[in-house]
Structure formats: structure tokens, C-alpha cells
Amino acid sequence: MPETILIIEDEPAIADNLVYALELDGFATVWCATGGDGMRVLRDRDIALVVLDVGLPDTNGFELCKKIRSLSAVPVIFLTARSDEVDRIVGLEIGGDDYVVKPFSPRELAARVRAVLRRTAASRPSPDKTPTGLEIDRARRQIMLRGTALDLSRTEFNILAELMVHPGWVRSREQLMDAAWDDPGASSGRTVDAHVKSLRAKLRKVCPGKEVIVTHRGVGYALSENL
Ligand code: CA
């Protein structure tokens, strides 16, 4: 089951962009245009993180965040249009975990969501305490995640095997191409991205909600060290 992100934002165009970027990243989303609807969803559903606009029609994000905090420790990322709001978010104990200033790139926001979820994962009670991990049998070209053999294409295997050499070390798309293709010149960075995407989908089937491959924007990919 993908983690569900609750978006509380009254501007449909911004919300649409957020839904698109987060779902592209493998999250599920719920969009609410008012604080009241947002609180109802928080009570009824298992929400991993809230993206909260400061300027809402029925309340403001600061008040709503206080209400959320009285109910749950779910991480909150504020969306704000004004720098004086940033001062309040940073300066006061409102309880937000991060903020993004409008206009922002939806991909940037998705990266923040992942970072906050990683940062807060340790303090979150997890229903799944089984140890996680990848194992590789290079002779059989088999990679296991949490003891489950992954059904990988030749290219996916090569990419994951390359990332497994040094967990945490960032590999550029070019380095991954060199490792994964017999004729790297015939491929492009976007081909690498496409294979990483399908690889992630397979990893998520075994380890939902766990980011096994971390994106370093503008640089490349690394294997998460928290496996
Ligand atoms: Ca607004």
C-alpha cells in the first residue's frame, strides 16, 4: 500500500500539480479544499503526511496545524505565498516540519515530502518492524529484498547491482548506463530514469512505503542506507 499524502489547498490548479507530482512518485493522495474537510480525512484515514496551505477559505493553516497537532503527530509541510508567513513558520512553535514558498516546482515539493518522511520515520511507530535488506547472488543474477526474490529485467538487475556496491553513494545516470548496458552510447539519461521507475515499482511491491532507491536531483541515484 502506498503512503497517502493529504493535500489541503484551495487552489485547484496547485492541488492538481501536487497530486500529479506525488502520484508520479508513488504516493497516494487525497485533496481537500477546506480545513474542515481536511480534518475529517485525518480522522478517518491513515495519512502519512499533510501538505497544508496557509491561506484557506475557512481557516488558516497555522490554526489548522494546531488542531492537527492536538490529534496526531503526522508530519506537516506548509505551502506559503508570503515571506512573513515563513517567519511565523520558522520562528514560532507551530509544529510544522517544513515549508515550501509559492511558486514552487511540484517535483521539489515531492522531494521535500520524501525527505520529511525519511527524517520522521525513526520517530514514527511502524507497524512493520521486520528487518529489511537486499541480498545479491551475482552468479545467479538474483536479488532478494527482505528474502523475496525480485523478478528483474537484465537492465534493472544491472542498475540495482551497481547501486548495491556502495549503499548511500550517488551514481550518475552515465555511471549507471555504463554499468547496465553493453552499448551505453545507445541510451539516454531518460532511459535510465524509466528503468529506475519500473525497478522502484517492483521494490515497492515487496517493501511498500520504503524508498529503496533515493533520487539526488540533478546528480543521480543512490541506494538508501536505511535498509
Ligand atoms: Ca490558498
PDB file of C-alpha atoms and ligand atoms in Angstrom:
ATOM      1  CA  MET A   1       0.000   0.000   0.000  1.00  0.00           C
ATOM      2  CA  PRO A   2       1.469   3.385  -0.957  1.00  0.00           C
ATOM      3  CA  GLU A   3       1.668   6.061   1.715  1.00  0.00           C
ATOM      4  CA  THR A   4      -1.163   8.570   1.479  1.00  0.00           C
ATOM      5  CA  ILE A   5      -0.452  12.293   1.402  1.00  0.00           C
ATOM      6  CA  LEU A   6      -3.266  14.663   2.365  1.00  0.00           C
ATOM      7  CA  ILE A   7      -3.226  17.934   0.414  1.00  0.00           C
ATOM      8  CA  ILE A   8      -5.186  20.798   1.981  1.00  0.00           C
ATOM      9  CA  GLU A   9      -5.119  23.557  -0.626  1.00  0.00           C
ATOM     10  CA  ASP A  10      -7.972  25.649  -2.013  1.00  0.00           C
ATOM     11  CA  GLU A  11      -6.452  26.421  -5.415  1.00  0.00           C
ATOM     12  CA  PRO A  12      -7.361  23.556  -7.780  1.00  0.00           C
ATOM     13  CA  ALA A  13      -4.505  24.262 -10.221  1.00  0.00           C
ATOM     14  CA  ILE A  14      -1.884  23.962  -7.466  1.00  0.00           C
ATOM     15  CA  ALA A  15      -3.588  20.926  -5.978  1.00  0.00           C
ATOM     16  CA  ASP A  16      -3.710  19.228  -9.405  1.00  0.00           C
ATOM     17  CA  ASN A  17       0.025  19.735  -9.861  1.00  0.00           C
ATOM     18  CA  LEU A  18       0.734  18.344  -6.404  1.00  0.00           C
ATOM     19  CA  VAL A  19      -1.465  15.297  -6.957  1.00  0.00           C
ATOM     20  CA  TYR A  20       0.298  14.624 -10.243  1.00  0.00           C
ATOM     21  CA  ALA A  21       3.845  15.005  -8.876  1.00  0.00           C
ATOM     22  CA  LEU A  22       3.198  12.955  -5.729  1.00  0.00           C
ATOM     23  CA  GLU A  23       1.412  10.137  -7.564  1.00  0.00           C
ATOM     24  CA  LEU A  24       4.238  10.054 -10.104  1.00  0.00           C
ATOM     25  CA  ASP A  25       6.499   9.466  -7.101  1.00  0.00           C
ATOM     26  CA  GLY A  26       4.381   6.517  -5.998  1.00  0.00           C
ATOM     27  CA  PHE A  27       2.318   8.174  -3.272  1.00  0.00           C
ATOM     28  CA  ALA A  28      -1.441   8.037  -2.962  1.00  0.00           C
ATOM     29  CA  THR A  29      -3.115  11.426  -2.457  1.00  0.00           C
ATOM     30  CA  VAL A  30      -6.278  12.915  -1.032  1.00  0.00           C
ATOM     31  CA  TRP A  31      -7.111  16.510  -1.884  1.00  0.00           C
ATOM     32  CA  CYS A  32      -9.295  18.736   0.313  1.00  0.00           C
ATOM     33  CA  ALA A  33     -10.048  22.378  -0.469  1.00  0.00           C
ATOM     34  CA  THR A  34     -11.008  23.357   3.109  1.00  0.00           C
ATOM     35  CA  GLY A  35      -9.600  22.847   6.592  1.00  0.00           C
ATOM     36  CA  GLY A  36     -12.845  21.234   7.741  1.00  0.00           C
ATOM     37  CA  ASP A  37     -12.702  18.556   5.056  1.00  0.00           C
ATOM     38  CA  GLY A  38      -9.012  18.032   5.793  1.00  0.00           C
ATOM     39  CA  MET A  39      -9.683  17.341   9.483  1.00  0.00           C
ATOM     40  CA  ARG A  40     -12.395  14.830   8.591  1.00  0.00           C
ATOM     41  CA  VAL A  41      -9.999  12.954   6.304  1.00  0.00           C
ATOM     42  CA  LEU A  42      -7.304  12.986   9.015  1.00  0.00           C
ATOM     43  CA  ARG A  43      -9.692  11.391  11.471  1.00  0.00           C
ATOM     44  CA  ASP A  44     -10.927   8.745   9.058  1.00  0.00           C
ATOM     45  CA  ARG A  45      -7.861   7.709   7.130  1.00  0.00           C
ATOM     46  CA  ASP A  46      -4.287   6.656   7.624  1.00  0.00           C
ATOM     47  CA  ILE A  47      -2.361   9.726   6.419  1.00  0.00           C
ATOM     48  CA  ALA A  48       1.453   9.661   6.196  1.00  0.00           C
ATOM     49  CA  LEU A  49       1.955  13.421   5.733  1.00  0.00           C
ATOM     50  CA  VAL A  50      -0.073  16.620   5.287  1.00  0.00           C
ATOM     51  CA  VAL A  51       0.724  19.324   2.729  1.00  0.00           C
ATOM     52  CA  LEU A  52      -1.025  22.359   4.187  1.00  0.00           C
ATOM     53  CA  ASP A  53      -1.702  25.701   2.513  1.00  0.00           C
ATOM     54  CA  VAL A  54      -1.513  28.642   4.937  1.00  0.00           C
ATOM     55  CA  GLY A  55      -4.306  30.623   3.235  1.00  0.00           C
ATOM     56  CA  LEU A  56      -7.521  28.577   3.286  1.00  0.00           C
ATOM     57  CA  PRO A  57     -11.111  29.762   2.863  1.00  0.00           C
ATOM     58  CA  ASP A  58     -12.444  28.547   6.222  1.00  0.00           C
ATOM     59  CA  THR A  59      -9.387  28.808   8.486  1.00  0.00           C
ATOM     60  CA  ASN A  60      -5.682  29.487   8.239  1.00  0.00           C
ATOM     61  CA  GLY A  61      -3.016  26.850   8.064  1.00  0.00           C
ATOM     62  CA  PHE A  62      -1.468  27.839  11.391  1.00  0.00           C
ATOM     63  CA  GLU A  63      -4.709  27.326  13.314  1.00  0.00           C
ATOM     64  CA  LEU A  64      -5.358  24.116  11.440  1.00  0.00           C
ATOM     65  CA  CYS A  65      -1.871  22.822  12.222  1.00  0.00           C
ATOM     66  CA  LYS A  66      -2.542  23.338  15.943  1.00  0.00           C
ATOM     67  CA  LYS A  67      -5.743  21.323  15.606  1.00  0.00           C
ATOM     68  CA  ILE A  68      -3.896  18.615  13.684  1.00  0.00           C
ATOM     69  CA  ARG A  69      -1.243  18.506  16.411  1.00  0.00           C
ATOM     70  CA  SER A  70      -3.877  18.019  19.096  1.00  0.00           C
ATOM     71  CA  LEU A  71      -4.934  14.920  17.210  1.00  0.00           C
ATOM     72  CA  SER A  72      -1.808  13.416  15.696  1.00  0.00           C
ATOM     73  CA  ALA A  73       1.945  13.720  15.159  1.00  0.00           C
ATOM     74  CA  VAL A  74       1.588  13.401  11.371  1.00  0.00           C
ATOM     75  CA  PRO A  75       4.318  15.438   9.594  1.00  0.00           C
ATOM     76  CA  VAL A  76       3.119  18.750   8.103  1.00  0.00           C
ATOM     77  CA  ILE A  77       4.662  20.687   5.208  1.00  0.00           C
ATOM     78  CA  PHE A  78       3.330  24.239   4.842  1.00  0.00           C
ATOM     79  CA  LEU A  79       2.676  25.888   1.494  1.00  0.00           C
ATOM     80  CA  THR A  80       3.037  29.616   1.823  1.00  0.00           C
ATOM     81  CA  ALA A  81       2.837  32.567  -0.536  1.00  0.00           C
ATOM     82  CA  ARG A  82       4.458  35.190   1.694  1.00  0.00           C
ATOM     83  CA  SER A  83       7.797  35.620   3.373  1.00  0.00           C
ATOM     84  CA  ASP A  84       6.235  36.982   6.586  1.00  0.00           C
ATOM     85  CA  GLU A  85       4.402  33.669   6.858  1.00  0.00           C
ATOM     86  CA  VAL A  86       7.754  31.922   6.570  1.00  0.00           C
ATOM     87  CA  ASP A  87       8.921  33.923   9.604  1.00  0.00           C
ATOM     88  CA  ARG A  88       5.969  32.613  11.579  1.00  0.00           C
ATOM     89  CA  ILE A  89       6.531  29.041  10.479  1.00  0.00           C
ATOM     90  CA  VAL A  90      10.220  29.164  11.309  1.00  0.00           C
ATOM     91  CA  GLY A  91      10.053  31.424  14.361  1.00  0.00           C
ATOM     92  CA  LEU A  92       7.072  30.042  16.234  1.00  0.00           C
ATOM     93  CA  GLU A  93       6.372  26.638  17.592  1.00  0.00           C
ATOM     94  CA  ILE A  94       3.585  25.927  15.176  1.00  0.00           C
ATOM     95  CA  GLY A  95       4.582  22.339  14.728  1.00  0.00           C
ATOM     96  CA  GLY A  96       5.256  22.240  11.008  1.00  0.00           C
ATOM     97  CA  ASP A  97       8.056  20.019   9.739  1.00  0.00           C
ATOM     98  CA  ASP A  98       9.000  22.006   6.647  1.00  0.00           C
ATOM     99  CA  TYR A  99       7.651  24.659   4.294  1.00  0.00           C
ATOM    100  CA  VAL A 100       7.697  25.488   0.594  1.00  0.00           C
ATOM    101  CA  VAL A 101       7.219  29.008  -0.768  1.00  0.00           C
ATOM    102  CA  LYS A 102       4.898  29.550  -3.754  1.00  0.00           C
ATOM    103  CA  PRO A 103       5.520  29.422  -6.612  1.00  0.00           C
ATOM    104  CA  PHE A 104       7.319  26.120  -6.277  1.00  0.00           C
ATOM    105  CA  SER A 105       8.043  23.168  -8.510  1.00  0.00           C
ATOM    106  CA  PRO A 106       5.822  20.170  -7.723  1.00  0.00           C
ATOM    107  CA  ARG A 107       8.869  17.911  -8.052  1.00  0.00           C
ATOM    108  CA  GLU A 108      10.661  19.989  -5.433  1.00  0.00           C
ATOM    109  CA  LEU A 109       7.680  19.558  -3.140  1.00  0.00           C
ATOM    110  CA  ALA A 110       7.651  15.792  -3.761  1.00  0.00           C
ATOM    111  CA  ALA A 111      11.353  15.685  -2.829  1.00  0.00           C
ATOM    112  CA  ARG A 112      10.589  17.581   0.404  1.00  0.00           C
ATOM    113  CA  VAL A 113       7.797  15.120   1.187  1.00  0.00           C
ATOM    114  CA  ARG A 114      10.200  12.209   0.815  1.00  0.00           C
ATOM    115  CA  ALA A 115      12.854  13.959   2.920  1.00  0.00           C
ATOM    116  CA  VAL A 116      10.421  14.739   5.744  1.00  0.00           C
ATOM    117  CA  LEU A 117       9.059  11.190   5.701  1.00  0.00           C
ATOM    118  CA  ARG A 118      12.620   9.835   5.909  1.00  0.00           C
ATOM    119  CA  ARG A 119      13.516  12.208   8.723  1.00  0.00           C
ATOM    120  CA  THR A 120      10.412  11.432  10.740  1.00  0.00           C
ATOM    121  CA  ALA A 121      10.369   7.688  10.020  1.00  0.00           C
ATOM    122  CA  ALA A 122      12.531   6.864  13.046  1.00  0.00           C
ATOM    123  CA  SER A 123      10.133   8.505  15.489  1.00  0.00           C
ATOM    124  CA  ARG A 124       7.011   7.149  13.804  1.00  0.00           C
ATOM    125  CA  PRO A 125       5.617   3.957  15.255  1.00  0.00           C
ATOM    126  CA  SER A 126       5.929   1.476  12.438  1.00  0.00           C
ATOM    127  CA  PRO A 127       3.523  -1.433  12.084  1.00  0.00           C
ATOM    128  CA  ASP A 128       6.236  -3.367  10.283  1.00  0.00           C
ATOM    129  CA  LYS A 129       9.300  -3.921  12.399  1.00  0.00           C
ATOM    130  CA  THR A 130      10.807  -6.761  10.387  1.00  0.00           C
ATOM    131  CA  PRO A 131      14.396  -6.055   9.392  1.00  0.00           C
ATOM    132  CA  THR A 132      14.714  -5.003   5.785  1.00  0.00           C
ATOM    133  CA  GLY A 133      17.526  -5.585   3.383  1.00  0.00           C
ATOM    134  CA  LEU A 134      18.784  -6.506  -0.035  1.00  0.00           C
ATOM    135  CA  GLU A 135      20.877  -9.564  -0.849  1.00  0.00           C
ATOM    136  CA  ILE A 136      22.524 -10.287  -4.146  1.00  0.00           C
ATOM    137  CA  ASP A 137      23.550 -13.578  -5.728  1.00  0.00           C
ATOM    138  CA  ARG A 138      25.646 -12.348  -8.643  1.00  0.00           C
ATOM    139  CA  ALA A 139      26.258 -15.824 -10.076  1.00  0.00           C
ATOM    140  CA  ARG A 140      22.535 -16.496 -10.364  1.00  0.00           C
ATOM    141  CA  ARG A 141      21.779 -12.844 -11.178  1.00  0.00           C
ATOM    142  CA  GLN A 142      19.231 -12.828  -8.404  1.00  0.00           C
ATOM    143  CA  ILE A 143      18.469 -10.017  -5.940  1.00  0.00           C
ATOM    144  CA  MET A 144      16.359 -10.598  -2.856  1.00  0.00           C
ATOM    145  CA  LEU A 145      14.570  -7.885  -0.922  1.00  0.00           C
ATOM    146  CA  ARG A 146      13.545  -8.933   2.578  1.00  0.00           C
ATOM    147  CA  GLY A 147      14.001 -12.522   1.486  1.00  0.00           C
ATOM    148  CA  THR A 148      11.750 -12.141  -1.556  1.00  0.00           C
ATOM    149  CA  ALA A 149      13.362 -12.768  -4.938  1.00  0.00           C
ATOM    150  CA  LEU A 150      12.788  -9.825  -7.281  1.00  0.00           C
ATOM    151  CA  ASP A 151      11.718 -10.523 -10.845  1.00  0.00           C
ATOM    152  CA  LEU A 152      14.034  -8.073 -12.625  1.00  0.00           C
ATOM    153  CA  SER A 153      14.898  -7.432 -16.242  1.00  0.00           C
ATOM    154  CA  ARG A 154      18.541  -7.645 -17.209  1.00  0.00           C
ATOM    155  CA  THR A 155      18.903  -3.863 -17.138  1.00  0.00           C
ATOM    156  CA  GLU A 156      17.072  -3.465 -13.825  1.00  0.00           C
ATOM    157  CA  PHE A 157      19.326  -6.092 -12.277  1.00  0.00           C
ATOM    158  CA  ASN A 158      22.444  -4.309 -13.540  1.00  0.00           C
ATOM    159  CA  ILE A 159      21.296  -0.938 -12.206  1.00  0.00           C
ATOM    160  CA  LEU A 160      20.352  -2.270  -8.777  1.00  0.00           C
ATOM    161  CA  ALA A 161      23.538  -4.345  -8.533  1.00  0.00           C
ATOM    162  CA  GLU A 162      25.585  -1.243  -9.323  1.00  0.00           C
ATOM    163  CA  LEU A 163      23.775   0.786  -6.649  1.00  0.00           C
ATOM    164  CA  MET A 164      24.284  -2.048  -4.139  1.00  0.00           C
ATOM    165  CA  VAL A 165      28.088  -1.833  -4.418  1.00  0.00           C
ATOM    166  CA  HIS A 166      28.096   1.160  -2.056  1.00  0.00           C
ATOM    167  CA  PRO A 167      24.791   1.956  -0.364  1.00  0.00           C
ATOM    168  CA  GLY A 168      24.449   5.698   0.023  1.00  0.00           C
ATOM    169  CA  TRP A 169      26.914   6.543  -2.748  1.00  0.00           C
ATOM    170  CA  VAL A 170      25.357   8.523  -5.548  1.00  0.00           C
ATOM    171  CA  ARG A 171      25.717   7.091  -9.054  1.00  0.00           C
ATOM    172  CA  SER A 172      25.177   9.404 -12.008  1.00  0.00           C
ATOM    173  CA  ARG A 173      22.953   8.338 -14.877  1.00  0.00           C
ATOM    174  CA  GLU A 174      26.073   7.983 -17.026  1.00  0.00           C
ATOM    175  CA  GLN A 175      27.701   5.655 -14.494  1.00  0.00           C
ATOM    176  CA  LEU A 176      24.545   3.575 -14.346  1.00  0.00           C
ATOM    177  CA  MET A 177      24.402   3.400 -18.143  1.00  0.00           C
ATOM    178  CA  ASP A 178      27.999   2.220 -18.246  1.00  0.00           C
ATOM    179  CA  ALA A 179      27.205  -0.460 -15.701  1.00  0.00           C
ATOM    180  CA  ALA A 180      23.877  -1.567 -17.111  1.00  0.00           C
ATOM    181  CA  TRP A 181      24.195  -1.507 -20.882  1.00  0.00           C
ATOM    182  CA  ASP A 182      26.584  -3.286 -23.214  1.00  0.00           C
ATOM    183  CA  ASP A 183      26.377  -0.280 -25.519  1.00  0.00           C
ATOM    184  CA  PRO A 184      25.854   2.711 -23.196  1.00  0.00           C
ATOM    185  CA  GLY A 185      26.094   5.169 -26.078  1.00  0.00           C
ATOM    186  CA  ALA A 186      22.792   3.897 -27.435  1.00  0.00           C
ATOM    187  CA  SER A 187      20.863   5.023 -24.342  1.00  0.00           C
ATOM    188  CA  SER A 188      19.986   8.305 -22.692  1.00  0.00           C
ATOM    189  CA  GLY A 189      19.552   9.548 -19.136  1.00  0.00           C
ATOM    190  CA  ARG A 190      15.819   9.351 -19.584  1.00  0.00           C
ATOM    191  CA  THR A 191      16.114   5.636 -20.380  1.00  0.00           C
ATOM    192  CA  VAL A 192      17.861   5.199 -17.032  1.00  0.00           C
ATOM    193  CA  ASP A 193      15.031   7.081 -15.331  1.00  0.00           C
ATOM    194  CA  ALA A 194      12.455   4.821 -16.967  1.00  0.00           C
ATOM    195  CA  HIS A 195      14.232   1.668 -15.782  1.00  0.00           C
ATOM    196  CA  VAL A 196      14.649   3.083 -12.264  1.00  0.00           C
ATOM    197  CA  LYS A 197      10.934   3.833 -12.228  1.00  0.00           C
ATOM    198  CA  SER A 198       9.957   0.257 -13.091  1.00  0.00           C
ATOM    199  CA  LEU A 199      12.574  -1.021 -10.642  1.00  0.00           C
ATOM    200  CA  ARG A 200      11.053   1.112  -7.882  1.00  0.00           C
ATOM    201  CA  ALA A 201       7.604  -0.249  -8.649  1.00  0.00           C
ATOM    202  CA  LYS A 202       8.934  -3.795  -8.165  1.00  0.00           C
ATOM    203  CA  LEU A 203      10.737  -2.846  -4.945  1.00  0.00           C
ATOM    204  CA  ARG A 204       7.612  -1.156  -3.587  1.00  0.00           C
ATOM    205  CA  LYS A 205       5.583  -4.310  -4.162  1.00  0.00           C
ATOM    206  CA  VAL A 206       7.854  -6.063  -1.668  1.00  0.00           C
ATOM    207  CA  CYS A 207       8.538  -3.048   0.587  1.00  0.00           C
ATOM    208  CA  PRO A 208       5.614  -0.630   0.381  1.00  0.00           C
ATOM    209  CA  GLY A 209       6.321   2.840   1.639  1.00  0.00           C
ATOM    210  CA  LYS A 210      10.067   2.298   1.684  1.00  0.00           C
ATOM    211  CA  GLU A 211      12.258   4.347  -0.637  1.00  0.00           C
ATOM    212  CA  VAL A 212      14.928   1.810  -1.578  1.00  0.00           C
ATOM    213  CA  ILE A 213      16.380   3.960  -4.374  1.00  0.00           C
ATOM    214  CA  VAL A 214      16.841   7.620  -3.486  1.00  0.00           C
ATOM    215  CA  THR A 215      16.837  10.329  -6.181  1.00  0.00           C
ATOM    216  CA  HIS A 216      19.502  13.011  -5.910  1.00  0.00           C
ATOM    217  CA  ARG A 217      18.112  15.715  -8.140  1.00  0.00           C
ATOM    218  CA  GLY A 218      20.425  16.777 -10.917  1.00  0.00           C
ATOM    219  CA  VAL A 219      23.005  14.177  -9.851  1.00  0.00           C
ATOM    220  CA  GLY A 220      21.688  10.641  -9.997  1.00  0.00           C
ATOM    221  CA  TYR A 221      20.563   7.820  -7.768  1.00  0.00           C
ATOM    222  CA  ALA A 222      21.715   6.068  -4.615  1.00  0.00           C
ATOM    223  CA  LEU A 223      20.640   3.085  -2.607  1.00  0.00           C
ATOM    224  CA  SER A 224      19.073   4.030   0.701  1.00  0.00           C
ATOM    225  CA  GLU A 225      21.316   3.285   3.651  1.00  0.00           C
ATOM    226  CA  ASN A 226      18.353   2.657   5.900  1.00  0.00           C
ATOM    227  CA  LEU A 227      17.581  -0.801   4.635  1.00  0.00           C
TER     228      LEU A 227
HETATM  229 CA    CA B   1      -4.802  29.356  -0.643  1.00  0.00          CA
END
